[in-house]
N, CA, C and O atoms as a Maestro MAE file, in Angstrom:
{
 s_m_m2io_version
 :::
 2.0.0
}

f_m_ct {
 s_m_title
 :::
 protein
 m_atom[208] {
  # First column is atom index #
  i_m_mmod_type
  r_m_x_coord
  r_m_y_coord
  r_m_z_coord
  i_m_residue_number
  s_m_chain_name
  s_m_pdb_residue_name
  s_m_pdb_atom_name
  i_m_atomic_number
  :::
  1 25 32.601 -11.759 -18.305 1 A "MET " " N  " 7
  2 3 31.403 -11.521 -18.988 1 A "MET " " CA " 6
  3 2 30.100 -12.281 -18.513 1 A "MET " " C  " 6
  4 15 28.974 -11.789 -18.573 1 A "MET " " O  " 8
  5 25 30.385 -13.501 -18.048 2 A "THR " " N  " 7
  6 3 29.308 -14.271 -17.517 2 A "THR " " CA " 6
  7 2 28.799 -13.653 -16.135 2 A "THR " " C  " 6
  8 15 27.617 -13.717 -15.799 2 A "THR " " O  " 8
  9 25 29.730 -13.088 -15.409 3 A "THR " " N  " 7
  10 3 29.426 -12.351 -14.163 3 A "THR " " CA " 6
  11 2 28.546 -11.117 -14.398 3 A "THR " " C  " 6
  12 15 27.653 -10.919 -13.574 3 A "THR " " O  " 8
  13 25 28.685 -10.282 -15.400 4 A "GLN " " N  " 7
  14 3 27.938 -9.284 -15.555 4 A "GLN " " CA " 6
  15 2 26.556 -9.589 -15.975 4 A "GLN " " C  " 6
  16 15 25.617 -8.878 -15.617 4 A "GLN " " O  " 8
  17 25 26.411 -10.603 -16.708 5 A "VAL " " N  " 7
  18 3 25.008 -11.214 -17.084 5 A "VAL " " CA " 6
  19 2 24.344 -11.650 -15.845 5 A "VAL " " C  " 6
  20 15 23.169 -11.310 -15.711 5 A "VAL " " O  " 8
  21 25 24.877 -12.316 -14.955 6 A "LYS " " N  " 7
  22 3 24.303 -12.766 -13.658 6 A "LYS " " CA " 6
  23 2 23.825 -11.731 -12.948 6 A "LYS " " C  " 6
  24 15 22.662 -11.724 -12.545 6 A "LYS " " O  " 8
  25 25 24.636 -10.793 -12.731 7 A "GLN " " N  " 7
  26 3 24.393 -9.550 -11.874 7 A "GLN " " CA " 6
  27 2 23.302 -8.756 -12.639 7 A "GLN " " C  " 6
  28 15 22.441 -8.209 -11.951 7 A "GLN " " O  " 8
  29 25 23.250 -8.643 -13.870 8 A "LYS " " N  " 7
  30 3 22.078 -7.945 -14.504 8 A "LYS " " CA " 6
  31 2 20.806 -8.778 -14.276 8 A "LYS " " C  " 6
  32 15 19.759 -8.155 -14.096 8 A "LYS " " O  " 8
  33 25 20.788 -10.000 -14.267 9 A "GLY " " N  " 7
  34 3 19.718 -10.898 -13.937 9 A "GLY " " CA " 6
  35 2 19.132 -10.734 -12.530 9 A "GLY " " C  " 6
  36 15 17.956 -10.472 -12.278 9 A "GLY " " O  " 8
  37 25 20.152 -10.932 -11.626 10 A "VAL " " N  " 7
  38 3 19.734 -10.653 -10.185 10 A "VAL " " CA " 6
  39 2 19.109 -9.292 -10.100 10 A "VAL " " C  " 6
  40 15 17.995 -9.095 -9.614 10 A "VAL " " O  " 8
  41 25 19.864 -8.396 -10.583 11 A "ASN " " N  " 7
  42 3 19.269 -6.863 -10.523 11 A "ASN " " CA " 6
  43 2 17.949 -6.803 -11.039 11 A "ASN " " C  " 6
  44 15 17.098 -6.124 -10.465 11 A "ASN " " O  " 8
  45 25 17.655 -7.559 -12.247 12 A "LYS " " N  " 7
  46 3 16.247 -7.231 -12.781 12 A "LYS " " CA " 6
  47 2 15.123 -8.063 -11.899 12 A "LYS " " C  " 6
  48 15 13.972 -7.651 -11.756 12 A "LYS " " O  " 8
  49 25 15.642 -9.344 -11.306 13 A "ASP " " N  " 7
  50 3 14.693 -9.799 -10.401 13 A "ASP " " CA " 6
  51 2 14.586 -9.229 -9.226 13 A "ASP " " C  " 6
  52 15 13.502 -9.348 -8.654 13 A "ASP " " O  " 8
  53 25 15.621 -8.503 -8.597 14 A "MET " " N  " 7
  54 3 15.413 -7.654 -7.409 14 A "MET " " CA " 6
  55 2 14.529 -6.540 -7.697 14 A "MET " " C  " 6
  56 15 13.673 -6.223 -6.871 14 A "MET " " O  " 8
  57 25 14.673 -5.846 -8.921 15 A "GLN " " N  " 7
  58 3 13.771 -4.752 -9.218 15 A "GLN " " CA " 6
  59 2 12.192 -5.179 -9.351 15 A "GLN " " C  " 6
  60 15 11.266 -4.487 -8.927 15 A "GLN " " O  " 8
  61 25 12.064 -6.329 -9.957 16 A "GLU " " N  " 7
  62 3 10.779 -6.700 -10.116 16 A "GLU " " CA " 6
  63 2 10.093 -7.136 -8.612 16 A "GLU " " C  " 6
  64 15 8.891 -6.992 -8.389 16 A "GLU " " O  " 8
  65 25 10.923 -7.616 -7.756 17 A "GLU " " N  " 7
  66 3 10.403 -7.814 -6.449 17 A "GLU " " CA " 6
  67 2 10.176 -6.658 -5.758 17 A "GLU " " C  " 6
  68 15 9.154 -6.562 -5.079 17 A "GLU " " O  " 8
  69 25 11.041 -5.678 -5.827 18 A "MET " " N  " 7
  70 3 10.728 -4.379 -5.283 18 A "MET " " CA " 6
  71 2 9.522 -3.754 -5.822 18 A "MET " " C  " 6
  72 15 8.768 -3.166 -5.047 18 A "MET " " O  " 8
  73 25 9.269 -3.819 -7.047 19 A "VAL " " N  " 7
  74 3 7.941 -3.313 -7.525 19 A "VAL " " CA " 6
  75 2 6.783 -3.905 -7.051 19 A "VAL " " C  " 6
  76 15 5.748 -3.252 -6.921 19 A "VAL " " O  " 8
  77 25 6.878 -5.326 -6.726 20 A "GLY " " N  " 7
  78 3 5.795 -6.193 -6.091 20 A "GLY " " CA " 6
  79 2 5.444 -5.671 -4.702 20 A "GLY " " C  " 6
  80 15 4.315 -5.442 -4.267 20 A "GLY " " O  " 8
  81 25 6.744 -5.509 -4.016 21 A "VAL " " N  " 7
  82 3 6.548 -5.199 -2.479 21 A "VAL " " CA " 6
  83 2 5.952 -3.692 -2.458 21 A "VAL " " C  " 6
  84 15 5.057 -3.345 -1.688 21 A "VAL " " O  " 8
  85 25 6.517 -2.916 -3.329 22 A "LEU " " N  " 7
  86 3 5.823 -1.461 -3.281 22 A "LEU " " CA " 6
  87 2 4.461 -1.480 -3.780 22 A "LEU " " C  " 6
  88 15 3.766 -0.613 -3.249 22 A "LEU " " O  " 8
  89 25 3.920 -2.133 -4.557 23 A "THR " " N  " 7
  90 3 2.578 -2.400 -4.960 23 A "THR " " CA " 6
  91 2 1.678 -2.859 -3.847 23 A "THR " " C  " 6
  92 15 0.603 -2.348 -3.532 23 A "THR " " O  " 8
  93 25 2.188 -3.751 -3.374 24 A "ALA " " N  " 7
  94 3 1.557 -4.351 -1.960 24 A "ALA " " CA " 6
  95 2 1.362 -3.350 -0.924 24 A "ALA " " C  " 6
  96 15 0.288 -3.161 -0.354 24 A "ALA " " O  " 8
  97 25 2.475 -2.697 -0.695 25 A "ILE " " N  " 7
  98 3 2.463 -1.627 0.329 25 A "ILE " " CA " 6
  99 2 1.258 -0.562 -0.271 25 A "ILE " " C  " 6
  100 15 0.259 -0.266 0.383 25 A "ILE " " O  " 8
  101 25 1.461 -0.212 -1.208 26 A "SER " " N  " 7
  102 3 0.401 0.955 -1.958 26 A "SER " " CA " 6
  103 2 -1.132 0.450 -1.637 26 A "SER " " C  " 6
  104 15 -1.970 1.235 -1.192 26 A "SER " " O  " 8
  105 25 -1.396 -0.815 -1.883 27 A "ILE " " N  " 7
  106 3 -2.620 -1.498 -1.726 27 A "ILE " " CA " 6
  107 2 -3.032 -1.320 -0.363 27 A "ILE " " C  " 6
  108 15 -4.149 -0.860 -0.127 27 A "ILE " " O  " 8
  109 25 -2.117 -1.689 0.704 28 A "VAL " " N  " 7
  110 3 -2.576 -1.693 2.051 28 A "VAL " " CA " 6
  111 2 -2.657 -0.476 2.470 28 A "VAL " " C  " 6
  112 15 -3.545 -0.301 3.304 28 A "VAL " " O  " 8
  113 25 -1.928 0.598 2.134 29 A "SER " " N  " 7
  114 3 -1.998 1.876 2.405 29 A "SER " " CA " 6
  115 2 -3.456 2.419 2.060 29 A "SER " " C  " 6
  116 15 -4.143 2.993 2.905 29 A "SER " " O  " 8
  117 25 -3.853 2.202 0.812 30 A "LYS " " N  " 7
  118 3 -5.149 2.813 0.398 30 A "LYS " " CA " 6
  119 2 -6.202 2.046 1.005 30 A "LYS " " C  " 6
  120 15 -7.269 2.647 1.133 30 A "LYS " " O  " 8
  121 25 -6.148 0.826 1.419 31 A "ARG " " N  " 7
  122 3 -7.317 0.173 2.341 31 A "ARG " " CA " 6
  123 2 -7.254 0.705 3.600 31 A "ARG " " C  " 6
  124 15 -8.339 0.910 4.145 31 A "ARG " " O  " 8
  125 25 -6.087 1.027 4.300 32 A "LEU " " N  " 7
  126 3 -6.162 1.757 5.732 32 A "LEU " " CA " 6
  127 2 -6.554 3.069 5.665 32 A "LEU " " C  " 6
  128 15 -7.279 3.464 6.578 32 A "LEU " " O  " 8
  129 25 -6.199 3.951 4.671 33 A "ALA " " N  " 7
  130 3 -6.856 5.123 4.495 33 A "ALA " " CA " 6
  131 2 -8.346 5.074 4.494 33 A "ALA " " C  " 6
  132 15 -9.033 5.709 5.294 33 A "ALA " " O  " 8
  133 25 -8.831 4.268 3.532 34 A "ASN " " N  " 7
  134 3 -10.250 4.044 3.419 34 A "ASN " " CA " 6
  135 2 -11.007 3.720 4.611 34 A "ASN " " C  " 6
  136 15 -12.071 4.250 4.929 34 A "ASN " " O  " 8
  137 25 -10.265 2.629 5.382 35 A "ARG " " N  " 7
  138 3 -11.053 2.558 6.701 35 A "ARG " " CA " 6
  139 2 -10.922 3.633 7.716 35 A "ARG " " C  " 6
  140 15 -11.847 3.828 8.505 35 A "ARG " " O  " 8
  141 25 -9.817 4.358 7.750 36 A "LEU " " N  " 7
  142 3 -9.637 5.460 8.561 36 A "LEU " " CA " 6
  143 2 -10.808 6.596 8.040 36 A "LEU " " C  " 6
  144 15 -11.390 7.303 8.862 36 A "LEU " " O  " 8
  145 25 -11.011 6.661 6.947 37 A "ASN " " N  " 7
  146 3 -12.039 7.601 6.530 37 A "ASN " " CA " 6
  147 2 -13.368 7.207 6.879 37 A "ASN " " C  " 6
  148 15 -14.150 8.069 7.281 37 A "ASN " " O  " 8
  149 25 -13.813 5.711 6.750 38 A "GLN " " N  " 7
  150 3 -14.974 5.442 7.314 38 A "GLN " " CA " 6
  151 2 -15.239 5.583 8.736 38 A "GLN " " C  " 6
  152 15 -16.310 5.953 9.217 38 A "GLN " " O  " 8
  153 25 -14.089 5.232 9.433 39 A "LEU " " N  " 7
  154 3 -14.263 5.493 11.006 39 A "LEU " " CA " 6
  155 2 -14.621 7.053 11.386 39 A "LEU " " C  " 6
  156 15 -15.357 7.422 12.301 39 A "LEU " " O  " 8
  157 25 -13.943 7.832 10.493 40 A "ASN " " N  " 7
  158 3 -14.231 9.211 10.766 40 A "ASN " " CA " 6
  159 2 -15.457 9.613 10.648 40 A "ASN " " C  " 6
  160 15 -16.009 10.274 11.527 40 A "ASN " " O  " 8
  161 25 -16.122 9.201 9.364 41 A "GLU " " N  " 7
  162 3 -17.370 9.597 9.133 41 A "GLU " " CA " 6
  163 2 -18.522 8.984 10.169 41 A "GLU " " C  " 6
  164 15 -19.591 9.522 10.460 41 A "GLU " " O  " 8
  165 25 -18.040 7.789 10.615 42 A "GLN " " N  " 7
  166 3 -18.994 7.210 11.642 42 A "GLN " " CA " 6
  167 2 -18.954 7.929 12.967 42 A "GLN " " C  " 6
  168 15 -19.957 7.972 13.680 42 A "GLN " " O  " 8
  169 25 -17.767 8.516 13.324 43 A "ASN " " N  " 7
  170 3 -17.707 9.209 14.514 43 A "ASN " " CA " 6
  171 2 -18.248 10.534 14.306 43 A "ASN " " C  " 6
  172 15 -18.810 11.007 15.294 43 A "ASN " " O  " 8
  173 25 -18.217 11.257 13.251 44 A "GLU " " N  " 7
  174 3 -18.935 12.315 12.895 44 A "GLU " " CA " 6
  175 2 -20.407 12.158 12.983 44 A "GLU " " C  " 6
  176 15 -21.083 13.082 13.435 44 A "GLU " " O  " 8
  177 25 -20.846 11.260 12.658 45 A "LYS " " N  " 7
  178 3 -22.365 10.807 12.683 45 A "LYS " " CA " 6
  179 2 -22.835 10.655 14.129 45 A "LYS " " C  " 6
  180 15 -23.875 11.158 14.551 45 A "LYS " " O  " 8
  181 25 -22.030 9.958 14.818 46 A "LYS " " N  " 7
  182 3 -22.202 9.876 16.275 46 A "LYS " " CA " 6
  183 2 -22.208 10.982 17.015 46 A "LYS " " C  " 6
  184 15 -22.872 11.107 18.044 46 A "LYS " " O  " 8
  185 25 -21.402 11.919 16.485 47 A "GLY " " N  " 7
  186 3 -21.169 13.322 17.123 47 A "GLY " " CA " 6
  187 2 -22.527 14.104 16.978 47 A "GLY " " C  " 6
  188 15 -23.039 14.782 17.868 47 A "GLY " " O  " 8
  189 25 -22.971 13.924 15.859 48 A "GLU " " N  " 7
  190 3 -24.171 14.733 15.470 48 A "GLU " " CA " 6
  191 2 -25.338 14.108 16.150 48 A "GLU " " C  " 6
  192 15 -26.132 14.922 16.621 48 A "GLU " " O  " 8
  193 25 -25.646 12.751 16.320 49 A "LYS " " N  " 7
  194 3 -26.803 12.158 16.901 49 A "LYS " " CA " 6
  195 2 -26.674 12.630 18.495 49 A "LYS " " C  " 6
  196 15 -27.663 13.008 19.124 49 A "LYS " " O  " 8
  197 25 -25.379 12.567 19.057 50 A "ALA " " N  " 7
  198 3 -25.251 12.950 20.562 50 A "ALA " " CA " 6
  199 2 -25.770 14.538 20.807 50 A "ALA " " C  " 6
  200 15 -26.456 14.906 21.761 50 A "ALA " " O  " 8
  201 25 -25.350 15.255 19.877 51 A "ASN " " N  " 7
  202 3 -25.636 16.748 19.991 51 A "ASN " " CA " 6
  203 2 -27.030 17.068 19.833 51 A "ASN " " C  " 6
  204 15 -27.423 18.183 20.177 51 A "ASN " " O  " 8
  205 25 -27.931 16.102 19.285 52 A "GLU " " N  " 7
  206 3 -29.245 16.521 18.984 52 A "GLU " " CA " 6
  207 2 -30.142 16.327 20.171 52 A "GLU " " C  " 6
  208 15 -31.331 16.636 20.103 52 A "GLU " " O  " 8
  :::
 }
 m_bond[207] {
  # First column is bond index #
  i_m_from
  i_m_to
  i_m_order
  :::
  1 1 2 1
  2 2 3 1
  3 3 4 2
  4 3 5 1
  5 5 6 1
  6 6 7 1
  7 7 8 2
  8 7 9 1
  9 9 10 1
  10 10 11 1
  11 11 12 2
  12 11 13 1
  13 13 14 1
  14 14 15 1
  15 15 16 2
  16 15 17 1
  17 17 18 1
  18 18 19 1
  19 19 20 2
  20 19 21 1
  21 21 22 1
  22 22 23 1
  23 23 24 2
  24 23 25 1
  25 25 26 1
  26 26 27 1
  27 27 28 2
  28 27 29 1
  29 29 30 1
  30 30 31 1
  31 31 32 2
  32 31 33 1
  33 33 34 1
  34 34 35 1
  35 35 36 2
  36 35 37 1
  37 37 38 1
  38 38 39 1
  39 39 40 2
  40 39 41 1
  41 41 42 1
  42 42 43 1
  43 43 44 2
  44 43 45 1
  45 45 46 1
  46 46 47 1
  47 47 48 2
  48 47 49 1
  49 49 50 1
  50 50 51 1
  51 51 52 2
  52 51 53 1
  53 53 54 1
  54 54 55 1
  55 55 56 2
  56 55 57 1
  57 57 58 1
  58 58 59 1
  59 59 60 2
  60 59 61 1
  61 61 62 1
  62 62 63 1
  63 63 64 2
  64 63 65 1
  65 65 66 1
  66 66 67 1
  67 67 68 2
  68 67 69 1
  69 69 70 1
  70 70 71 1
  71 71 72 2
  72 71 73 1
  73 73 74 1
  74 74 75 1
  75 75 76 2
  76 75 77 1
  77 77 78 1
  78 78 79 1
  79 79 80 2
  80 79 81 1
  81 81 82 1
  82 82 83 1
  83 83 84 2
  84 83 85 1
  85 85 86 1
  86 86 87 1
  87 87 88 2
  88 87 89 1
  89 89 90 1
  90 90 91 1
  91 91 92 2
  92 91 93 1
  93 93 94 1
  94 94 95 1
  95 95 96 2
  96 95 97 1
  97 97 98 1
  98 98 99 1
  99 99 100 2
  100 99 101 1
  101 101 102 1
  102 102 103 1
  103 103 104 2
  104 103 105 1
  105 105 106 1
  106 106 107 1
  107 107 108 2
  108 107 109 1
  109 109 110 1
  110 110 111 1
  111 111 112 2
  112 111 113 1
  113 113 114 1
  114 114 115 1
  115 115 116 2
  116 115 117 1
  117 117 118 1
  118 118 119 1
  119 119 120 2
  120 119 121 1
  121 121 122 1
  122 122 123 1
  123 123 124 2
  124 123 125 1
  125 125 126 1
  126 126 127 1
  127 127 128 2
  128 127 129 1
  129 129 130 1
  130 130 131 1
  131 131 132 2
  132 131 133 1
  133 133 134 1
  134 134 135 1
  135 135 136 2
  136 135 137 1
  137 137 138 1
  138 138 139 1
  139 139 140 2
  140 139 141 1
  141 141 142 1
  142 142 143 1
  143 143 144 2
  144 143 145 1
  145 145 146 1
  146 146 147 1
  147 147 148 2
  148 147 149 1
  149 149 150 1
  150 150 151 1
  151 151 152 2
  152 151 153 1
  153 153 154 1
  154 154 155 1
  155 155 156 2
  156 155 157 1
  157 157 158 1
  158 158 159 1
  159 159 160 2
  160 159 161 1
  161 161 162 1
  162 162 163 1
  163 163 164 2
  164 163 165 1
  165 165 166 1
  166 166 167 1
  167 167 168 2
  168 167 169 1
  169 169 170 1
  170 170 171 1
  171 171 172 2
  172 171 173 1
  173 173 174 1
  174 174 175 1
  175 175 176 2
  176 175 177 1
  177 177 178 1
  178 178 179 1
  179 179 180 2
  180 179 181 1
  181 181 182 1
  182 182 183 1
  183 183 184 2
  184 183 185 1
  185 185 186 1
  186 186 187 1
  187 187 188 2
  188 187 189 1
  189 189 190 1
  190 190 191 1
  191 191 192 2
  192 191 193 1
  193 193 194 1
  194 194 195 1
  195 195 196 2
  196 195 197 1
  197 197 198 1
  198 198 199 1
  199 199 200 2
  200 199 201 1
  201 201 202 1
  202 202 203 1
  203 203 204 2
  204 203 205 1
  205 205 206 1
  206 206 207 1
  207 207 208 2
  :::
 }
}
């Protein structure tokens, strides 16, 4: 019985860690997407200036 309790505790800890890791990945992905969007907008503006 104590083995099952330990396994559940480890499983819960592992799940909480996975949630933290996935949250961090999500935050980094959002930042990268925003930066790519900003670079794209800057490149479009430079293209407009070059065509004038």
